[in-house]
Amino acid sequence: MNVSTKWISWLLMMSLSNRVTLGIYVDEPLLYDTFPPGFVWSSATSAHQIEGAWNVDGKGPSIWDTYTSQPGIVAEGATGQTACNSYYFYQKDVDALKSLNAEPLVVVAFVVVLIYDDVSLVVYCAGTIQVSHYRFSISWPRVLPNGIGQVNQPGVDYYKNLIAALKVANIQPMVTLYHWDLPQALEDMGGWLNASVADWFEEYARLCFTQFGDDVRYGLGVSAPDFLSPFNIVVAAAAPPSPYSQIWTWNVYLSSWPQFDPSPRQSLPTLRINFQTYSTRKSWNRLLNINWFFPGSDQIADADAAERALQFMGGWFANPIFGSGDYPSIMKLKIGEKSAQQGFNQSRLPEFTAEQKLLVKSSADFLGINHYTSLLTVNRPSDINDISYESDQDLYSYYDPSWYGSGSPWLKITPFGLRNLLVWLRDKFNDPEMIITENGCSDTAGNLDDMLRIYYYKHYINNVLKAIKIDGVNVTGYTAWALMDNFEWRAGYNEKFGLFNVDFSSPDLPRTAKASARYLAQIIRDNGFRTNQPCNNYPISK
Ligand code: BGC
């Protein structure tokens, strides 16, 4: 969910008097089965949320460093200046990951074969099952302090050391190139709204490919591309007078456009090609951030509204790559009509040329999905004078009051939504390979006995299993967000998503496994759900 959607949904939820409800939430029975062999198990973090060391060893400032240095912006004046201090304590992170694959399961089967009066003993070792990947992001201003130009060797060395430590632990890096921490130097030149950003990104991506490409099997481009613009404006709004204040609301589509820019020195569409040149591995150049939207009633208009919400959030980036090679037709229609009524001489949604469509289509190896929650959606025409991404959709979304909450107002626990989403993505985008690149739950306590998170993981992961085994969706991996409690953007340190608790009051910032870490490790060892796993084994009937 993009930031503005998060806040807007929350405001709507708080203000809604006539809520449409889906009905009382009922736990679903679990499916006891295993994931396909070779299923990728991973956990994730992002640079700004964990690294700290914001101004040491030559690192340049990012937009989040600038943003959080202003008082009153983030809850309790929190910043990412120290965070989990992973720049120094990365080995602790690797150790935490290692403990997610503690005691790897070695299946030993004794088979007695009787041949006449001879007895042979055959021993099969079926190998180990363990967390195989760690998804982390590279801080662009740590390796290129000005975004382009001079390379910062200590920054490069930091990621090399991290990758080497992962290698020793037998954990594969899954690297995100951009998780929102744009170099401030580039923001000062217009950031994602400057068309040159495609070239800047190209330079940065090339540096990463040459420096780290050989050791990285999964290369991920931009996490949640729909977040770029909101963060631009959030940052800009904090420093008025801003040249960008109108730009976000009017040009949200334009600021994401450089990601599709197929100029001769294009960046994201060719990420895959570039990446494969270096390592012949898999890449997905945008991690889709997408909720599931239920219709708020059985009215056709509300079903259409829910479909619109999915297309605006997910189809915006998935359809050009895995669908028709173009933006979803409903986006083209809505934004085109609204732009005309608002007096624009062309649609605010940029248009792909035939050549661009060809380049963009199939420019990724798999579909990466960041998913947390579901909403209910009803049709509601917006005021035509309100020019925004939200208003273009003519709907409003809210939460069913019966859904369990979490530590984040925008995150309601709706495991059944994930299965619906996976089936929808398969049907709309030609049955792509999919990896869940983020999924997780917050609380505000950070307690070690985190039964809420266990509940969340149990039912969400089980819905992924159902999507694979019952619906035949091609999901090949799952990533738990987050490895440890960290800097949760505007919520500071109040909303905790970690499998590991971080004691922020201690200078050593110790990481301690929560119950959910042990629970997840068990699912990973079993590569699924077995009936005699104590946490799974309680009766739920329909
Ligand atoms: C972001 C994370 C964030 C999480 C919870 C995700 O979409 O990628 O950085 O911590 O949401 O808000």
Coordinates of N, CA, C and O and ligand atoms in Angstrom, one line a residue, residues 1 6 46 49 135 179-180 223-224 227 289 370 372 410 438 481 486 488-489 497, ligand 1:
M1 N 0.9 -1.2 0.0 CA 0.0 0.0 0.0 C 0.9 1.2 0.0 O 1.9 1.3 0.7
K6 N -2.1 4.4 2.6 CA -2.2 3.9 3.9 C -2.9 4.9 4.8 O -3.8 4.6 5.5
S46 N 15.5 -3.5 4.9 CA 16.0 -2.6 3.9 C 17.0 -1.7 4.5 O 17.0 -1.5 5.7
Q49 N 16.3 1.2 6.9 CA 15.6 0.8 8.1 C 16.5 0.1 9.1 O 16.1 0.0 10.3
R135 N 16.8 -11.2 1.9 CA 16.5 -10.0 1.0 C 16.9 -8.7 1.8 O 16.4 -8.4 2.8
H179 N 15.2 0.8 -2.2 CA 14.1 0.7 -1.2 C 14.0 2.1 -0.6 O 14.2 2.3 0.6
W180 N 13.7 3.1 -1.4 CA 13.2 4.5 -1.1 C 14.2 5.5 -0.6 O 13.9 6.6 -0.4
S223 N 11.6 -1.4 -5.0 CA 10.6 -2.0 -4.1 C 9.4 -1.0 -4.0 O 9.6 0.2 -3.8
A224 N 8.3 -1.5 -4.3 CA 7.0 -0.7 -4.3 C 7.2 0.5 -5.1 O 7.3 1.6 -4.6
F227 N 5.5 3.8 -4.4 CA 5.9 4.6 -3.3 C 6.8 5.8 -3.6 O 7.0 6.6 -2.8
N289 N 3.6 -3.7 -4.7 CA 3.1 -3.6 -3.4 C 1.6 -3.7 -3.6 O 1.0 -2.8 -4.2
N370 N 4.8 -7.8 -2.6 CA 4.8 -7.3 -1.2 C 3.3 -7.2 -0.8 O 2.6 -6.4 -1.4
Y372 N 0.4 -7.3 2.5 CA 0.2 -7.3 4.0 C -1.3 -7.5 4.4 O -1.6 -8.1 5.4
W410 N -3.1 0.6 9.4 CA -3.5 0.2 8.0 C -3.4 -1.3 7.8 O -3.8 -1.8 6.7
E438 N 7.6 -9.8 0.4 CA 7.4 -9.2 1.7 C 6.0 -9.7 2.2 O 5.0 -9.6 1.4
W481 N 8.7 -10.4 6.3 CA 9.1 -9.0 6.7 C 8.7 -8.8 8.1 O 7.6 -9.0 8.4
N486 N 12.8 -2.6 13.4 CA 13.7 -1.7 12.7 C 12.9 -0.3 12.6 O 11.9 -0.1 13.2
E488 N 10.6 2.0 11.2 CA 9.4 1.8 10.4 C 9.0 3.1 9.8 O 7.9 3.6 10.1
W489 N 9.8 3.8 9.1 CA 9.5 5.0 8.3 C 8.8 6.0 9.3 O 9.3 6.3 10.4
F497 N 7.9 -5.0 13.3 CA 7.6 -6.1 12.4 C 8.5 -7.3 12.6 O 8.4 -8.3 11.8
Ligands
BGC1 C1 7.9 -1.7 3.0 C2 8.7 -1.8 4.2 C3 7.8 -1.5 5.4 C4 6.6 -2.4 5.4 C5 5.7 -2.1 6.6 C6 6.6 -2.4 3.1 O1 5.8 -2.1 2.0 O2 8.6 -2.2 1.9 O3 9.8 -1.0 4.1 O4 8.5 -1.6 6.6 O5 5.9 -2.1 4.2 O6 5.1 -0.8 6.5

